[in-house]
CSV table of C-alpha atoms in Angstrom, one decimal:
chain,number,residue,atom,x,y,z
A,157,UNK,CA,8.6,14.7,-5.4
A,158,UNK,CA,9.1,14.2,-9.1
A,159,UNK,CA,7.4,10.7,-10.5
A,160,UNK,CA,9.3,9.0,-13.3
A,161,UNK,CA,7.5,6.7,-15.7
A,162,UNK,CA,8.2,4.1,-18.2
A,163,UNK,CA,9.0,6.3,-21.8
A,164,UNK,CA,9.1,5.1,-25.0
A,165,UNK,CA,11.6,2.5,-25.0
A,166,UNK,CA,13.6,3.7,-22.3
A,167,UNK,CA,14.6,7.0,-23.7
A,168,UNK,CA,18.1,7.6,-23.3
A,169,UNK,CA,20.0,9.9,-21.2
A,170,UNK,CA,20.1,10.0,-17.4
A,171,UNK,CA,16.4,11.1,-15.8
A,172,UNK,CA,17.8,13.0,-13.1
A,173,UNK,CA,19.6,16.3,-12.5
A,174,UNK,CA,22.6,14.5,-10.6
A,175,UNK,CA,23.8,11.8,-8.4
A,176,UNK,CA,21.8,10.1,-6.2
A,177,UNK,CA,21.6,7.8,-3.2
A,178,UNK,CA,19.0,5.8,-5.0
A,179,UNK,CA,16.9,2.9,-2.8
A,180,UNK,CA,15.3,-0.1,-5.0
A,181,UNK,CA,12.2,-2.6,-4.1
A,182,UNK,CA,8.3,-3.3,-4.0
A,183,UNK,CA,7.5,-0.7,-1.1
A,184,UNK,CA,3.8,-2.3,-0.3
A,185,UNK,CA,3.1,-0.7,2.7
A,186,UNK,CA,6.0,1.9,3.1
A,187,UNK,CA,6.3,-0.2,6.2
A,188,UNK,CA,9.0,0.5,8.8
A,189,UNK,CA,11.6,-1.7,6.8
A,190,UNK,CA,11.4,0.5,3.9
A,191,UNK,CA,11.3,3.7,5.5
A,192,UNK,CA,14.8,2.1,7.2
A,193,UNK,CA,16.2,2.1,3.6
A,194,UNK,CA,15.2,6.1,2.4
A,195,UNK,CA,16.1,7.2,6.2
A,196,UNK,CA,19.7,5.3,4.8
A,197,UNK,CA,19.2,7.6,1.5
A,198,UNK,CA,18.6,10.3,3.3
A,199,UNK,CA,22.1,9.9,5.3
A,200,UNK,CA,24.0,9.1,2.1
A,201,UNK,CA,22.9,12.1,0.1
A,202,UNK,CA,23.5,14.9,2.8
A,203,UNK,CA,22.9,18.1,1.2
A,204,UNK,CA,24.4,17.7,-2.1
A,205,UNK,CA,22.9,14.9,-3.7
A,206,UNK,CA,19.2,13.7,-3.9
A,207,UNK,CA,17.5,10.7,-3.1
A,208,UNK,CA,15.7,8.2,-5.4
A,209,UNK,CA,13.3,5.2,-5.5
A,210,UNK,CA,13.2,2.7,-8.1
A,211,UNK,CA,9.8,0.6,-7.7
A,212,UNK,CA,7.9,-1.2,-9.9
A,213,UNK,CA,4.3,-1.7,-11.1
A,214,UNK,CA,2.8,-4.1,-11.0
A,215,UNK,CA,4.5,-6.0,-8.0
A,216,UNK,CA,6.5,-8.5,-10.4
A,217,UNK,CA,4.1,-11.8,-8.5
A,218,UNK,CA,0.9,-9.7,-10.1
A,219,UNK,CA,2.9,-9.9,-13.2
A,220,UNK,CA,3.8,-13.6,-13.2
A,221,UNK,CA,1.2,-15.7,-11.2
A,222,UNK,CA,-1.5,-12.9,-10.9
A,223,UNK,CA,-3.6,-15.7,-9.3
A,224,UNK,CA,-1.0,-16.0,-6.6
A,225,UNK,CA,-0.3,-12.4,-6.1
A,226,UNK,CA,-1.3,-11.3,-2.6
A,227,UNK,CA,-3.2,-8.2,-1.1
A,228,UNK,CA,-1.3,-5.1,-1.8
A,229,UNK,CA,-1.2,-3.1,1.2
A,230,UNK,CA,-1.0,0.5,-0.7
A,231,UNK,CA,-2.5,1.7,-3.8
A,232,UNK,CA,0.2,3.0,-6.3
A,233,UNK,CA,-1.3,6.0,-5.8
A,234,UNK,CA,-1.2,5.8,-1.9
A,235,UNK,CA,2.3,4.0,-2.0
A,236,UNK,CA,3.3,7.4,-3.9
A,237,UNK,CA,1.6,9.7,-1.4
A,238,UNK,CA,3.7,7.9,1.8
A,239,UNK,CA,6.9,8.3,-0.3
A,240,UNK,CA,6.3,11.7,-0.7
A,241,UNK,CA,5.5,11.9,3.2
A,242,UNK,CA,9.4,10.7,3.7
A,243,UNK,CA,10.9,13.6,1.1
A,244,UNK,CA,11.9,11.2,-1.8
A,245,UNK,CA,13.3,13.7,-4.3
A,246,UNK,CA,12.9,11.3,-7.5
A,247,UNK,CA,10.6,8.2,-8.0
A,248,UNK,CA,10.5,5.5,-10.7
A,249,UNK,CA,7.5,4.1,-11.1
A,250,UNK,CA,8.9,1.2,-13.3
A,251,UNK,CA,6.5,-0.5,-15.4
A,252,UNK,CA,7.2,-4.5,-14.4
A,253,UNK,CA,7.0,-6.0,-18.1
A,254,UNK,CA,8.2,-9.1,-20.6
A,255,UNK,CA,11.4,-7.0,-21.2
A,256,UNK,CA,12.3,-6.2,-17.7
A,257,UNK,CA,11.9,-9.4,-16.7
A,258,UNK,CA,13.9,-10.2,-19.5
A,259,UNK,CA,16.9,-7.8,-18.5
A,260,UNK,CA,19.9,-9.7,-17.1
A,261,UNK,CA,21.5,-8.2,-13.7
A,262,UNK,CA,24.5,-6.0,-15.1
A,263,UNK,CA,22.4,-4.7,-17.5
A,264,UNK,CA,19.5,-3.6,-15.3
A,265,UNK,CA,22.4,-2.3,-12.9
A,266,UNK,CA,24.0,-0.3,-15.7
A,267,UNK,CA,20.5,0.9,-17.6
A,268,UNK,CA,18.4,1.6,-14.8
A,269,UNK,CA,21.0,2.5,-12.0
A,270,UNK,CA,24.2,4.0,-14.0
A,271,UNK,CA,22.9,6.0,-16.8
A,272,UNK,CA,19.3,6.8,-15.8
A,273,UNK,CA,19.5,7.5,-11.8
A,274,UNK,CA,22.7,8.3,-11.9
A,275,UNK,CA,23.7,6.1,-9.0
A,276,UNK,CA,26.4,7.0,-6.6
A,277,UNK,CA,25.2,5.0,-3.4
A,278,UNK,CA,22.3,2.2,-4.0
A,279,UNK,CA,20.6,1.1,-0.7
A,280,UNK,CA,18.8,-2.5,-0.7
A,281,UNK,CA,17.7,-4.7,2.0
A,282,UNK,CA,19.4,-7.9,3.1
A,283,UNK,CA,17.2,-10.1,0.7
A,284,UNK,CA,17.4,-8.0,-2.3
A,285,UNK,CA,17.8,-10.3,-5.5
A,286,UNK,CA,17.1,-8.4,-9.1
A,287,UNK,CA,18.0,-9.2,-12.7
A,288,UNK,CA,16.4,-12.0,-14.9
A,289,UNK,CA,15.3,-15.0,-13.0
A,290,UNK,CA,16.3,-13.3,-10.1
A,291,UNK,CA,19.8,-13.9,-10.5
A,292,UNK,CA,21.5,-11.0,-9.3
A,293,UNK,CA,22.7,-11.2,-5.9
A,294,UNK,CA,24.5,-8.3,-3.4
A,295,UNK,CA,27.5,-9.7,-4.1
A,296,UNK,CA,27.4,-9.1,-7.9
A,297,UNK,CA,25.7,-5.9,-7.5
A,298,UNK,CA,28.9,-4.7,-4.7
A,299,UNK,CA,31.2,-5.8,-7.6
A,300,UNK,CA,29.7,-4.1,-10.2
A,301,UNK,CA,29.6,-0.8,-8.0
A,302,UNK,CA,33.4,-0.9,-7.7
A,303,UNK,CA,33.4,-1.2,-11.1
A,304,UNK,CA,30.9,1.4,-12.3
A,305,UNK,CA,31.5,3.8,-9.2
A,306,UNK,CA,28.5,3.7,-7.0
A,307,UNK,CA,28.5,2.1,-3.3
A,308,UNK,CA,26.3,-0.8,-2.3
A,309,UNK,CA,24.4,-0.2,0.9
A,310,UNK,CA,22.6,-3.1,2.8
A,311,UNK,CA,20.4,-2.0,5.3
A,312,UNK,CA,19.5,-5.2,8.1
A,313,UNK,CA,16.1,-6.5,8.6
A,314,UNK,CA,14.0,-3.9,11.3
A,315,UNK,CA,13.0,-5.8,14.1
A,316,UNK,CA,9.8,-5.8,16.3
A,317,UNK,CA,9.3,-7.8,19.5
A,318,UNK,CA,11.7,-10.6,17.4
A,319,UNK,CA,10.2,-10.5,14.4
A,320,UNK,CA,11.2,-9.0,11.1
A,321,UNK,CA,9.1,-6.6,9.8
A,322,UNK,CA,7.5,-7.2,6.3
A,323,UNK,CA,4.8,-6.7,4.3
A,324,UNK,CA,4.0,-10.3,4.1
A,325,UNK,CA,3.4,-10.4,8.0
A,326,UNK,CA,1.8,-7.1,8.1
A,327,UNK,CA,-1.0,-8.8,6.1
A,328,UNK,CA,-1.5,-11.5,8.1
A,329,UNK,CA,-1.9,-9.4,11.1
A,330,UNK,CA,-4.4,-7.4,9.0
A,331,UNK,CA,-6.3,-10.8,7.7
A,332,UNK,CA,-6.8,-11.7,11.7
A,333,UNK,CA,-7.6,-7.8,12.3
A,334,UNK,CA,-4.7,-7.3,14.4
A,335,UNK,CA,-5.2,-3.3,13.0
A,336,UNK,CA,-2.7,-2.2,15.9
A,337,UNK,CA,0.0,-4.7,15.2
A,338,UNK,CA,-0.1,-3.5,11.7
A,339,UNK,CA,0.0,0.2,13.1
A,340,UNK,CA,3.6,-0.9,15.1
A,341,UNK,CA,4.8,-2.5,12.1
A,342,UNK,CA,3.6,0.3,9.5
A,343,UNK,CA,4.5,2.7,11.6
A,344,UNK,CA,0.9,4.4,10.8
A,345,UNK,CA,-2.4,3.2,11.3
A,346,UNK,CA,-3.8,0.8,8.2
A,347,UNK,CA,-6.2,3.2,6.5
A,348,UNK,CA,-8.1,3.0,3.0
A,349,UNK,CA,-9.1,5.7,0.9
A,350,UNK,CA,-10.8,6.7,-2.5
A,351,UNK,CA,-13.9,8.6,-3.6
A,352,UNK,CA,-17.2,7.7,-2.7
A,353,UNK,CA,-19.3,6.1,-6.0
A,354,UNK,CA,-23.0,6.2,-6.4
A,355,UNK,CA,-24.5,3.6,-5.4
A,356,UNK,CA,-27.7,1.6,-6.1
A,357,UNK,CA,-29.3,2.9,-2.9
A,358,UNK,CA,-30.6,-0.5,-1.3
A,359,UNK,CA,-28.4,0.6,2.4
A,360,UNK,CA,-31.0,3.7,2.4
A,361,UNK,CA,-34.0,1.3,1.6
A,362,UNK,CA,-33.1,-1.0,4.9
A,363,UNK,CA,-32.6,1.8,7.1
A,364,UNK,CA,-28.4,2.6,6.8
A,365,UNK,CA,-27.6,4.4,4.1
A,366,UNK,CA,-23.7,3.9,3.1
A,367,UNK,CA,-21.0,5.7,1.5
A,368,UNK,CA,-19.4,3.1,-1.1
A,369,UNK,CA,-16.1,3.2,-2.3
A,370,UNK,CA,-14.2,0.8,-4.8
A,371,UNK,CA,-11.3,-1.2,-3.4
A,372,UNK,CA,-9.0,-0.7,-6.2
A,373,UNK,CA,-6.5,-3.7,-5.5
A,374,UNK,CA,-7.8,-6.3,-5.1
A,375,UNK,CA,-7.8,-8.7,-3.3
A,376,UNK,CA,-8.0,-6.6,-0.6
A,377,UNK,CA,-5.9,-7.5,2.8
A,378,UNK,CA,-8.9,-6.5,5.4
A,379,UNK,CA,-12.0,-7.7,4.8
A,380,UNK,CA,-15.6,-9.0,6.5
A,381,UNK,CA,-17.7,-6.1,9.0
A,382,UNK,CA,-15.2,-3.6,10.9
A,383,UNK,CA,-15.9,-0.8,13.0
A,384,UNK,CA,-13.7,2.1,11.5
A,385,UNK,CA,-13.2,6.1,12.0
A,386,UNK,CA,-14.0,7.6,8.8
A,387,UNK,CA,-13.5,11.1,7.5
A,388,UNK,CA,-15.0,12.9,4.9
A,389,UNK,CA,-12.0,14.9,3.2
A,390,UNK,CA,-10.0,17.0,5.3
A,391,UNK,CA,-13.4,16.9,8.0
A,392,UNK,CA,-13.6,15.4,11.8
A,393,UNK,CA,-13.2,11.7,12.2
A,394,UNK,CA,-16.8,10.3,12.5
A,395,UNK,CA,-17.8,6.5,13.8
A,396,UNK,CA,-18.8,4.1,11.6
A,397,UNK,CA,-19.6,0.4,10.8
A,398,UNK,CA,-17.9,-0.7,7.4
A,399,UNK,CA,-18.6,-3.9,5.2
A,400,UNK,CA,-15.7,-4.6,3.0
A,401,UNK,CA,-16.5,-7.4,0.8
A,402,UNK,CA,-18.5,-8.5,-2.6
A,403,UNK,CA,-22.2,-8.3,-1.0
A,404,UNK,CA,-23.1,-12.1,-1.4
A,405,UNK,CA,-26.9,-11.8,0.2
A,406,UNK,CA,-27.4,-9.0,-3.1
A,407,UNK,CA,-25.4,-11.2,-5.4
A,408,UNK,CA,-22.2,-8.6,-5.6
A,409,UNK,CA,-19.7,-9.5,-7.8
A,410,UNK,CA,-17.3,-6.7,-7.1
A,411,UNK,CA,-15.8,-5.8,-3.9
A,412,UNK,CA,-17.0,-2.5,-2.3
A,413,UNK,CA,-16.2,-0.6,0.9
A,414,UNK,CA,-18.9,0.5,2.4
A,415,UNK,CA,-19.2,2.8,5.5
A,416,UNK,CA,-22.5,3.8,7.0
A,417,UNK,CA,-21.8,6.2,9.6
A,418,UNK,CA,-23.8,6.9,12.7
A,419,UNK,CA,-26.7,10.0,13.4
A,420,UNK,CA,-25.3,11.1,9.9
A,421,UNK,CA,-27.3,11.0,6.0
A,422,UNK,CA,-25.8,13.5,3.7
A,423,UNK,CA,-24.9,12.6,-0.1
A,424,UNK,CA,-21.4,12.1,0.0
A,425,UNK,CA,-21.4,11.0,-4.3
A,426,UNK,CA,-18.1,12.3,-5.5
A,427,UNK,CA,-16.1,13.0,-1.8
A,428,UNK,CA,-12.8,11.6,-0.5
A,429,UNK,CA,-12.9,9.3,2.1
A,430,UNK,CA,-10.5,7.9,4.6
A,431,UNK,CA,-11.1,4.9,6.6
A,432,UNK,CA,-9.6,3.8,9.7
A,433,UNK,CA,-10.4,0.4,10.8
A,434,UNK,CA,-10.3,-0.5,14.9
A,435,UNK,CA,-12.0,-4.0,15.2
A,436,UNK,CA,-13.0,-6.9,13.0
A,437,UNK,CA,-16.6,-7.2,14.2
A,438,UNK,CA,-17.1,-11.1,11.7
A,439,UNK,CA,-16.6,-12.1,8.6
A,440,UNK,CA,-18.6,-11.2,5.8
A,441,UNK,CA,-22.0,-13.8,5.4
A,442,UNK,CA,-25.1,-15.0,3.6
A,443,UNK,CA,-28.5,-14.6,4.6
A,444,UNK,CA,-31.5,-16.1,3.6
A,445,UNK,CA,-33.0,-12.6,3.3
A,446,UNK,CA,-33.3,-9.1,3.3
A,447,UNK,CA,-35.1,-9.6,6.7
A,448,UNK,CA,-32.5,-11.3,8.3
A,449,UNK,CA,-29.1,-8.8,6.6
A,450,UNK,CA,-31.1,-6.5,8.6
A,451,UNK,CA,-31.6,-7.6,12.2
A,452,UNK,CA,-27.7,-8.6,11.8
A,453,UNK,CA,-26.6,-4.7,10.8
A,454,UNK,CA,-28.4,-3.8,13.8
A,455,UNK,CA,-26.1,-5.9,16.1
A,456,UNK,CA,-23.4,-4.9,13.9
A,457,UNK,CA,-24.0,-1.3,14.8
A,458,UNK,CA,-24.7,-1.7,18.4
A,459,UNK,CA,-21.2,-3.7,18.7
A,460,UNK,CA,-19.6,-0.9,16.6
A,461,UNK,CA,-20.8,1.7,18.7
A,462,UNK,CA,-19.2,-0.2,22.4
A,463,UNK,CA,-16.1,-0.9,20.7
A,464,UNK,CA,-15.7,2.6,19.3
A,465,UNK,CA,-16.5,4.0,22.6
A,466,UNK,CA,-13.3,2.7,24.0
A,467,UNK,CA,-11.0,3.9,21.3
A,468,UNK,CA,-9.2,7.0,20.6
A,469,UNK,CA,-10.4,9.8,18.1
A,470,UNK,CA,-7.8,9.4,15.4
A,471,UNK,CA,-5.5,12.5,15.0
């Protein structure tokens, strides 16, 4: 998949080799109801054409009200990763600025879709809106496609046991860790990733050393104890309990992922990890104490270990 990014000032000429069948939103989560939309690419370009995504960085809420932006479900980089999974030929990772927000509908139709994707199908969902203010609706956008030679496309709302999939629900589920709802709705399991850091070694000191990774968007949608499957690169999926939070009994002001995994101590400074949550064990506390973090991890670990007895090995 070839990545497109902002250039100076929009650089003119078209950005890819020829038309496309060219699908355009947020994609947090590469849920079900997005893969619906490059599926509908996918049908549209046949063999001669390629597809395209136009999304945008940051989510346009971050950009506005950061303070009421919500959890991102997928890293940019892990949002690229799953697009890739689905055979996206082209992707423009737009940077969401004062001057797109600025750009009125037909010109963000003609700019962006006409003379740099080269658009000759555009697939959206039912609620797509786009332009300044939001202004542009499907109907302008289906007029200005019989004007500019490019078809409009609405794929419908997927649909799971009655309700619509988004990425808005998906969180919630995740918030209550409902990990297998999400699963249906993602159509994956929720998982994490990133490298491990170095830590300041106090697990090791109490007796469960962890691997700690950064959580990169925050806030994060999961978070409190979890027992998880975790993998160390491309490596078996091992048992683990995970804290995801900002480590209030050690006065943490960051928030940190951190998995200690069971009957295993190796440095892991540096390594990929993947985690894969199964049960949200509580919610993240304070304690009076060292003493007392302690005699809780060890009832953390014990329910960790009955509750990932009774679940399947990720593949």
């Amino acid at each position: 998949m070839r990545i497109i990014r902002n250039r100076p000032e929009w650089s003119d000429g078209a950005y890819v080799p020829g038309r496309t069948a060219v699908a355009i939103g947020n994609f947090d989560g590469v849920h079900l109801g997005h893969q619906a939309l490059i599926a509908r690419c996918r049908e549209l370009a046949g063999a001669g054409e390629d597809t395209a995504v136009v999304t945008f960085e940051p989510l346009p809420l971050a950009y506005f009200r950061p303070e009421l932006a919500p959890p991102r479900l997928t890293t940019v980089y892990r949002k690229l990763e799953l697009l890739q999974a689905l055979e996206v030929d082209h992707t423009w990772l737009m940077r969401f600025d004062t001057a797109l927000a600025a750009l009125e509908p037909q010109a963000f139709v003609e700019r962006i879709l006409v003379e740099r994707m080269r658009a000759w199908h555009v697939v959206i969902g039912s609620d797509f809106r786009f332009g300044k203010d939001r202004t542009g609706s499907i109907e302008l956008l289906a007029y200005l496609g019989e004007e500019l030679d490019f078809s409009v496309n609405v794929v419908p709302s997927v649909m799971l046991d009655g309700e619509r999939i988004s990425s808005s629900g998906i969180r919630k589920m995740l918030a209550a860790g409902d990990f297998d709802g999400a699963a249906r709705w993602l159509g994956r399991p929720f998982r994490m990733e990133g490298r491990v850091l170095r830590g300041a070694g106090l697990g090791r000191k109490l007796g469960y050393p962890t691997a700690n990774l950064a959580v990169r968007a925050e806030p994060s949608p999961v978070t409190g104890v979890l027992a998880a499957w975790a993998r160390i690169g491309d490596g078996p999926w091992l048992p683990s309990v995970t804290n995801l939070g900002r480590r209030p009994v050690v006065d943490g002001k960051e928030t940190l992922l951190e998995v200690h995994f069971f009957d295993f101590d190796e440095d892991l400074y540096g390594q990929r990890l993947d985690v894969q949550f199964v049960a949200k064990l509580r919610d993240e506390l304070d304690f009076e104490g060292l003493e007392a973090l302690v005699d809780q991890m060890k009832q953390d670990e014990a329910a960790a270990r009955d509750c990932l007895a009774a679940a399947d090995v990720p593949e």
